[in-house]
Amino acid sequence: MFEEIRGLGLLLGAVLKPAYAGKAKDVVTEAEKAGLMVLVAGPDVVRFAPPLNIPESDIDAGLAALDKAVAAVCATAKAA
């Protein structure tokens, strides 16, 4: 789903592949449903900005929620 991850430190932007162009808002919506707050940085970029003191357990939980969100968007895109 992502073709490039860019950023510095923990402020990251995940650029969507052309097949998912314009779906950043869908990823954010599905992430919210899974309990993860992420940001939109344009129609094709999902932005992550966790606190610098984030515990490893929260990172693991966030990645699991992101996995659910990505799977939901991929399933919707394939069904369309």
XYZ file of C-alpha atoms in Angstrom:
80
model
C 0.000 0.000 0.000
C 2.879 2.406 0.776
C 5.647 3.173 -1.695
C 7.794 5.460 0.445
C 8.231 6.367 4.096
C 9.796 9.742 4.663
C 10.449 11.935 7.649
C 12.787 12.594 10.513
C 12.695 11.127 13.991
C 9.169 10.047 14.834
C 7.449 12.508 12.470
C 6.824 10.272 9.466
C 4.834 10.409 6.263
C 3.789 7.256 4.439
C 3.215 7.877 0.728
C 0.545 5.704 -0.870
C 1.278 3.723 -4.017
C -0.418 5.010 -7.200
C -3.002 2.197 -6.992
C -4.231 3.781 -3.733
C -3.966 7.415 -4.825
C -6.400 9.645 -2.975
C -7.081 7.063 -0.248
C -5.175 8.710 2.631
C -8.419 9.899 4.218
C -9.805 6.356 4.014
C -6.735 5.055 5.857
C -7.214 7.714 8.551
C -10.903 6.820 8.928
C -10.177 3.101 9.254
C -7.306 3.791 11.661
C -9.656 5.795 13.880
C -12.099 2.870 13.890
C -9.214 0.656 15.053
C -8.276 3.105 17.826
C -5.284 4.789 16.165
C -4.992 8.513 15.536
C -3.060 9.383 12.374
C -3.115 12.470 10.183
C -3.616 13.287 6.520
C -0.778 15.180 4.838
C -2.317 15.469 1.391
C -4.495 13.063 -0.580
C -1.726 10.477 -0.858
C 0.190 10.767 2.436
C -0.647 9.418 5.888
C 1.299 11.161 8.643
C 2.369 9.684 11.967
C 3.417 11.923 14.863
C 3.698 9.922 18.098
C 5.201 11.482 21.217
C 8.934 11.056 21.680
C 8.363 9.160 24.930
C 5.935 6.590 23.487
C 6.231 3.195 25.197
C 7.126 0.217 23.036
C 3.820 -1.437 23.954
C 1.941 1.534 22.450
C 4.025 1.262 19.284
C 3.074 -2.420 19.005
C -0.615 -1.617 19.566
C -0.459 1.198 17.022
C 1.122 -1.020 14.394
C -1.564 -3.664 14.975
C -4.274 -1.013 14.539
C -2.556 0.297 11.401
C -2.459 -3.245 10.018
C -6.245 -3.527 10.496
C -6.804 -0.153 8.839
C -4.619 -1.003 5.849
C -6.338 -4.376 5.435
C -9.763 -2.696 5.472
C -8.773 -0.119 2.845
C -7.145 -2.787 0.663
C -10.269 -4.961 0.876
C -12.483 -2.022 -0.082
C -10.209 -1.073 -2.983
C -10.203 -4.635 -4.338
C -13.996 -4.877 -4.051
C -14.466 -1.680 -6.079
